[in-house]
XYZ file of C-alpha atoms in Angstrom:
428
model
C 9.727 35.153 -31.051
C 9.235 31.827 -28.519
C 11.345 29.562 -26.272
C 13.559 27.188 -27.776
C 12.774 23.280 -28.285
C 13.910 22.310 -24.415
C 13.219 19.074 -22.506
C 11.235 20.102 -19.605
C 13.218 18.653 -17.005
C 16.254 20.149 -18.852
C 14.703 23.184 -19.165
C 13.804 23.995 -15.178
C 17.552 23.056 -14.249
C 18.108 25.881 -16.072
C 15.828 28.084 -14.485
C 16.379 26.476 -10.478
C 20.274 27.558 -11.511
C 19.711 30.823 -13.040
C 17.735 31.182 -9.817
C 14.151 31.122 -10.210
C 11.517 31.428 -12.471
C 11.442 35.251 -12.515
C 15.342 35.538 -12.912
C 15.762 33.335 -15.542
C 12.848 35.128 -17.425
C 14.459 38.592 -17.080
C 17.847 36.846 -18.199
C 16.390 35.023 -20.993
C 14.079 38.726 -21.830
C 17.806 40.479 -21.615
C 19.896 38.013 -23.546
C 17.269 38.375 -26.783
C 16.610 41.887 -26.415
C 13.373 42.420 -25.271
C 13.717 43.610 -21.536
C 12.978 46.925 -21.714
C 14.855 49.530 -19.931
C 11.745 51.056 -18.125
C 11.754 55.710 -18.797
C 9.335 58.295 -18.238
C 7.212 58.627 -20.329
C 6.182 62.356 -19.629
C 9.238 63.393 -21.097
C 9.204 61.346 -24.792
C 7.792 62.666 -28.075
C 4.799 60.610 -29.370
C 7.054 59.099 -31.737
C 9.624 57.904 -28.952
C 6.057 57.026 -26.864
C 4.663 54.857 -29.421
C 7.997 52.853 -30.078
C 8.529 52.834 -26.433
C 4.787 51.269 -26.142
C 5.760 48.490 -28.968
C 8.427 47.214 -27.451
C 7.068 46.862 -23.797
C 4.215 44.696 -25.578
C 6.788 42.847 -27.245
C 7.969 42.819 -23.631
C 5.069 41.245 -22.427
C 4.299 39.178 -25.211
C 7.823 36.925 -25.142
C 7.535 37.152 -20.466
C 4.455 35.311 -21.331
C 5.724 33.037 -23.613
C 8.337 32.301 -21.169
C 6.439 31.903 -18.329
C 3.947 29.700 -19.751
C 7.096 27.433 -20.499
C 8.567 27.884 -17.311
C 5.265 26.852 -16.212
C 4.997 23.155 -17.960
C 8.969 22.723 -17.119
C 7.854 22.942 -12.869
C 5.429 21.190 -13.818
C 7.404 18.217 -15.048
C 9.805 18.461 -12.112
C 6.695 18.623 -9.505
C 3.866 17.187 -8.615
C 1.668 20.529 -7.769
C -0.978 18.717 -7.242
C -2.668 14.863 -5.833
C -6.594 15.637 -6.153
C -9.194 15.942 -3.958
C -8.935 15.879 -0.477
C -5.198 15.442 -1.034
C -2.793 18.002 0.821
C 0.165 18.765 -1.274
C 2.924 21.347 -0.494
C 6.436 21.550 -2.460
C 7.689 22.903 0.304
C 10.971 20.208 1.286
C 11.554 22.044 4.728
C 10.473 20.242 7.410
C 7.304 20.110 9.875
C 6.859 19.508 13.010
C 5.249 15.848 12.605
C 8.658 14.581 11.167
C 9.803 11.868 12.792
C 13.209 12.655 15.234
C 16.141 11.439 14.029
C 14.561 10.154 10.607
C 17.676 9.816 8.914
C 18.900 7.423 11.166
C 15.776 5.560 11.905
C 15.798 4.934 8.038
C 19.055 4.039 7.823
C 18.998 1.716 10.913
C 15.970 -0.083 9.139
C 18.215 0.112 5.347
C 15.779 2.366 3.962
C 17.078 3.637 0.523
C 17.068 7.304 0.736
C 14.207 9.386 -0.561
C 14.162 13.195 -0.099
C 11.814 14.086 -3.295
C 9.308 13.146 -5.855
C 12.045 13.311 -8.151
C 14.453 10.928 -6.032
C 11.035 8.110 -6.040
C 9.594 8.731 -9.249
C 14.080 7.806 -10.430
C 13.968 4.963 -7.903
C 10.871 3.998 -9.631
C 11.807 3.850 -13.246
C 9.321 6.974 -14.043
C 8.952 10.260 -14.383
C 7.720 12.872 -11.908
C 4.706 13.687 -14.261
C 3.939 9.450 -14.519
C 4.562 9.560 -10.877
C 1.385 11.966 -10.136
C -0.745 10.194 -12.742
C -0.021 6.642 -10.115
C -0.939 8.465 -7.631
C -3.721 11.115 -8.633
C -6.576 10.968 -6.910
C -10.091 11.474 -8.131
C -13.401 10.675 -6.722
C -15.161 9.705 -10.125
C -12.354 8.203 -12.815
C -13.097 7.117 -16.152
C -9.915 5.342 -15.739
C -8.521 3.559 -12.558
C -4.627 1.933 -12.660
C -6.535 -1.537 -11.685
C -8.279 -4.387 -12.768
C -11.495 -5.698 -10.365
C -12.491 -9.022 -10.309
C -14.296 -11.087 -7.598
C -13.745 -14.529 -5.659
C -16.364 -16.652 -3.662
C -16.306 -16.562 -0.144
C -17.362 -19.374 2.712
C -20.432 -17.826 3.378
C -21.401 -17.882 -0.381
C -20.756 -14.081 -1.097
C -18.162 -12.130 -3.522
C -14.546 -10.638 -2.285
C -13.752 -7.928 -4.985
C -9.842 -7.984 -5.524
C -8.140 -5.705 -7.450
C -5.308 -5.883 -8.932
C -2.780 -3.118 -10.374
C -2.661 -2.615 -13.960
C 1.322 -3.502 -14.672
C 3.383 -0.015 -14.499
C 1.553 0.950 -10.509
C 2.225 -2.572 -9.725
C 6.110 -2.824 -10.510
C 5.974 0.272 -9.017
C 4.180 -1.177 -5.648
C 6.481 -4.152 -5.867
C 9.610 -1.961 -5.372
C 7.917 -0.624 -2.462
C 7.696 -3.646 -0.973
C 10.433 -4.714 -1.467
C 12.860 -2.482 -0.260
C 10.960 -0.327 2.170
C 7.751 -2.318 3.424
C 9.499 -5.570 3.592
C 12.548 -3.829 5.582
C 10.055 -2.351 8.317
C 9.910 -4.009 11.762
C 7.745 -6.532 12.475
C 6.168 -8.209 15.337
C 7.119 -11.711 16.343
C 3.690 -12.808 16.731
C 2.551 -12.458 12.923
C 2.696 -15.240 10.671
C 1.259 -13.997 7.238
C 2.994 -13.388 4.583
C 6.716 -13.107 5.880
C 9.780 -15.168 4.745
C 10.157 -18.172 6.853
C 6.595 -17.870 8.263
C 3.607 -19.467 7.494
C 0.333 -21.029 8.849
C 2.102 -24.065 10.031
C 4.333 -22.056 12.005
C 1.437 -20.028 13.238
C -0.532 -23.189 14.108
C 2.633 -24.729 15.846
C 2.563 -22.155 18.768
C -1.168 -23.769 19.615
C -0.450 -27.294 20.325
C -1.335 -28.750 23.171
C -4.073 -26.244 24.128
C -6.580 -26.846 26.792
C -8.821 -24.137 25.361
C -7.924 -22.429 21.598
C -9.877 -18.905 21.303
C -10.157 -17.903 17.788
C -10.794 -13.998 16.714
C -11.169 -12.271 13.360
C -10.072 -8.810 12.908
C -13.726 -7.251 10.674
C -12.875 -5.150 7.379
C -8.767 -5.481 8.007
C -7.733 -3.879 4.379
C -10.726 -1.624 4.607
C -9.801 -0.447 7.735
C -6.314 0.717 6.775
C -6.977 3.930 5.178
C -4.099 5.844 3.096
C -3.548 7.960 5.919
C -2.885 5.139 8.650
C -0.488 4.089 5.663
C 1.200 7.275 5.535
C 1.643 6.936 9.041
C 3.467 4.336 8.914
C 6.072 5.261 6.437
C 6.538 8.826 8.522
C 8.049 6.958 11.154
C 9.738 4.768 9.097
C 11.722 8.390 8.608
C 9.975 9.520 5.249
C 9.413 13.196 5.379
C 6.120 14.502 4.115
C 5.837 14.234 0.551
C 7.531 10.693 0.377
C 5.140 9.636 2.932
C 2.666 11.234 0.703
C 3.405 10.025 -2.565
C 4.495 6.594 -0.789
C 1.113 6.120 0.949
C -1.008 6.879 -2.655
C 0.827 4.581 -4.331
C -0.206 1.403 -2.011
C -3.792 2.564 -1.487
C -7.056 3.120 -4.053
C -10.494 4.070 -2.636
C -13.121 1.479 -2.799
C -15.315 2.099 -6.053
C -19.022 1.155 -7.831
C -18.513 1.281 -11.424
C -21.552 3.838 -12.991
C -22.511 3.968 -16.291
C -24.000 7.733 -17.022
C -24.957 8.559 -20.443
C -22.431 6.339 -22.038
C -19.963 6.911 -20.463
C -18.018 4.540 -16.883
C -17.385 6.104 -13.664
C -15.423 4.712 -11.502
C -17.000 6.244 -8.251
C -15.407 6.464 -4.780
C -17.463 5.322 -1.758
C -14.822 6.542 0.780
C -11.491 7.021 1.831
C -8.347 5.598 -0.156
C -7.201 2.000 2.006
C -5.354 -1.161 1.446
C -6.816 -2.737 -2.121
C -6.939 -6.768 -1.706
C -4.898 -7.511 -4.608
C -2.160 -5.268 -4.948
C 1.494 -6.856 -3.162
C 1.930 -4.148 -0.278
C -1.008 -4.619 1.349
C -0.348 -7.534 3.588
C 3.118 -6.552 4.673
C 2.048 -3.673 5.270
C -0.481 -4.453 7.390
C 2.365 -6.292 9.618
C 4.472 -3.265 9.572
C 1.478 -1.162 11.034
C -0.110 -3.755 13.357
C 3.390 -3.718 15.001
C 2.333 -1.705 18.130
C -1.611 -4.220 17.711
C 0.768 -7.633 18.131
C 3.023 -5.949 21.172
C 0.058 -5.306 22.697
C -1.768 -8.405 22.269
C 0.926 -10.664 22.981
C 1.227 -8.952 26.518
C -2.248 -9.415 27.548
C -1.613 -13.177 27.030
C 1.044 -14.057 28.696
C -0.102 -11.536 31.774
C -3.691 -13.799 31.343
C -1.454 -16.927 30.689
C -2.165 -17.583 27.024
C -0.678 -17.462 23.983
C -1.147 -15.336 20.791
C -0.358 -15.169 16.887
C -1.775 -13.651 14.020
C -2.395 -14.906 10.329
C -3.042 -11.373 8.816
C -6.774 -10.648 10.219
C -6.828 -14.125 12.469
C -6.153 -13.832 15.874
C -5.264 -16.935 17.736
C -5.155 -17.374 21.344
C -4.518 -20.633 23.350
C -3.851 -21.753 26.880
C -2.296 -24.396 27.347
C -2.883 -27.701 29.008
C -0.396 -26.806 31.793
C -1.836 -23.618 32.650
C -3.456 -23.452 36.457
C -5.926 -21.894 37.276
C -9.115 -20.141 35.559
C -9.020 -19.901 32.304
C -10.440 -16.458 32.336
C -11.988 -16.581 29.149
C -14.584 -13.982 29.407
C -11.735 -11.759 30.465
C -9.662 -12.779 27.873
C -12.530 -11.777 25.000
C -13.337 -8.368 26.228
C -9.646 -7.270 26.578
C -8.485 -8.481 23.302
C -11.525 -6.250 22.202
C -10.566 -3.094 23.856
C -6.903 -3.327 22.749
C -8.264 -4.229 18.951
C -10.571 -1.153 18.850
C -8.499 1.221 20.454
C -5.919 0.006 17.791
C -8.231 1.373 14.576
C -9.723 -2.092 14.019
C -13.179 -4.109 14.972
C -13.538 -7.524 16.113
C -16.089 -9.601 14.344
C -18.482 -10.828 17.082
C -20.175 -13.788 14.277
C -16.887 -14.890 14.120
C -15.085 -15.349 17.005
C -14.868 -18.878 18.290
C -13.929 -21.046 21.031
C -12.508 -24.440 20.214
C -11.826 -27.295 23.527
C -10.053 -30.307 23.400
C -12.915 -32.611 23.696
C -13.696 -31.327 19.918
C -11.326 -30.509 16.951
C -9.138 -27.862 17.218
C -7.127 -25.807 13.963
C -5.703 -23.031 13.903
C -5.148 -22.060 10.397
C -6.747 -25.002 8.957
C -4.648 -27.160 10.819
C -5.501 -29.479 13.333
C -4.042 -28.868 16.621
C -5.116 -31.185 19.108
C -2.537 -33.121 22.066
C 1.272 -32.299 21.530
C 1.486 -33.198 18.374
C 2.867 -31.196 15.330
C 0.203 -29.357 13.198
C -1.274 -31.827 10.630
C -3.373 -30.739 7.632
C -7.423 -32.022 8.482
C -8.324 -35.871 7.932
C -10.762 -35.160 5.561
C -8.717 -33.622 3.228
C -6.124 -36.447 3.055
C -8.772 -38.633 2.534
C -10.457 -35.992 0.127
C -6.339 -36.388 -2.232
C -6.529 -40.375 -1.643
C -10.246 -40.465 -3.091
C -8.873 -38.474 -5.808
C -6.220 -40.816 -6.548
C -8.318 -43.611 -6.516
C -10.722 -42.768 -8.455
C -7.850 -41.623 -11.341
C -6.376 -45.214 -11.142
C -9.517 -46.991 -11.734
C -10.456 -44.316 -14.086
C -13.792 -42.734 -12.847
C -14.821 -39.735 -13.660
C -13.789 -36.607 -11.628
C -14.793 -33.792 -10.665
C -13.787 -30.195 -12.236
C -11.483 -29.462 -9.330
C -9.984 -32.405 -9.524
C -6.957 -31.029 -11.619
C -3.613 -32.248 -11.601
C -2.571 -29.112 -10.812
C -5.076 -29.011 -7.492
C -3.742 -32.873 -6.781
C -0.044 -31.357 -6.395
C -1.305 -28.169 -4.392
C -3.127 -30.947 -2.009
C -0.393 -33.374 -1.600
C 2.243 -29.736 -1.103
C -0.028 -28.727 1.664
C 0.157 -31.860 3.230
C 3.670 -32.591 2.756
C 4.608 -29.065 4.579
C 2.666 -31.063 7.503
C 3.941 -34.534 7.299
C 6.901 -34.963 4.585
C 6.952 -38.354 4.983
C 3.032 -38.935 3.920
C 3.263 -35.743 1.525
C 6.419 -37.332 -0.890
C 4.414 -40.738 -1.190
C 1.178 -38.996 -2.320
C 3.322 -36.100 -4.740
C 4.472 -39.646 -5.956
C 1.330 -41.058 -6.353
C 0.177 -38.279 -8.809
C 3.200 -37.908 -10.561
C 3.776 -41.817 -11.411
């Protein structure tokens, strides 16, 4: 006799209500007449012994079948395992790493209560088994939840982009809007935040004597999944949910290898924030809260101003500053602070701009006390493209209608009068 076909999640609820697998199995055996009362075989006749042994074998076979079905039900309701190098325990008891008053902290940030993998799966609109599939780590995988492509960088190299496939992208979008975007972010951060932009970032640094720009090297790859898990734990989530959230938002850098006709995606290091996931930029803002706080304090102490746009750190010394600029001290202290926060400065991308040259911050010119504006070369480029279009000259491949609109909108952001005029000319 076999176990009736029951939905695994329903079956697990029945097992849980029965008091566990052993209690459920014993109850089922008793109900179906397979549970054998243990007796002293020495007092049995040979015929009774044969019957007793037969009954015990039937009980053992049915117990094995029930245990197998119970294990399938357990797997449907639990994560069980998440792959190589990922610690997982289905134990839900608190541990010493839990944030004090974690529930209160999560409530303060208006985060959704997520106390178990099942709750997270329900919030994401997936089953526990599907959640396990989205977060499972393999050092050598034959398939991924990402699509890889590359875009050219200014130095001629390529930047790999890992775009999540639809199911993972939907899960990441939920995590972004319901969790990550509600985490505290420092006022010095201007990238990927509602109401902030390259313009608000540049506006802090107008009328500067010196503009110092520094770049964090390998920004996203430096943010490993364990650091991301720390963000979610500090937000108020316990070990199991924080682990799953971190795995949803990270992936290992991988190399594509062909072996015996099979394509393998081989891990080159720990899971980290992939460029292309919607959660990555916002997670760096939350992770850099202490970094931004420390750099803001350092800059203020030396008389400078500070902002961060993703991995671009900008410092400026106001023209009204009295006293030595202490530029060397600023560069040295920033480098040490960044390193103690787990990042590295890219030494070849450190730049200092003085009033005699062009001072640009996130692409906008900030010389003088005027508002940030688009570079003159960009405005000339757009005017020339519009003139060529008007007189019928051949247009380069880059001068598409969409790109012209984009350039005009960019100029409109800093100069609404000129931008409106250019947009009207394009649409006319």
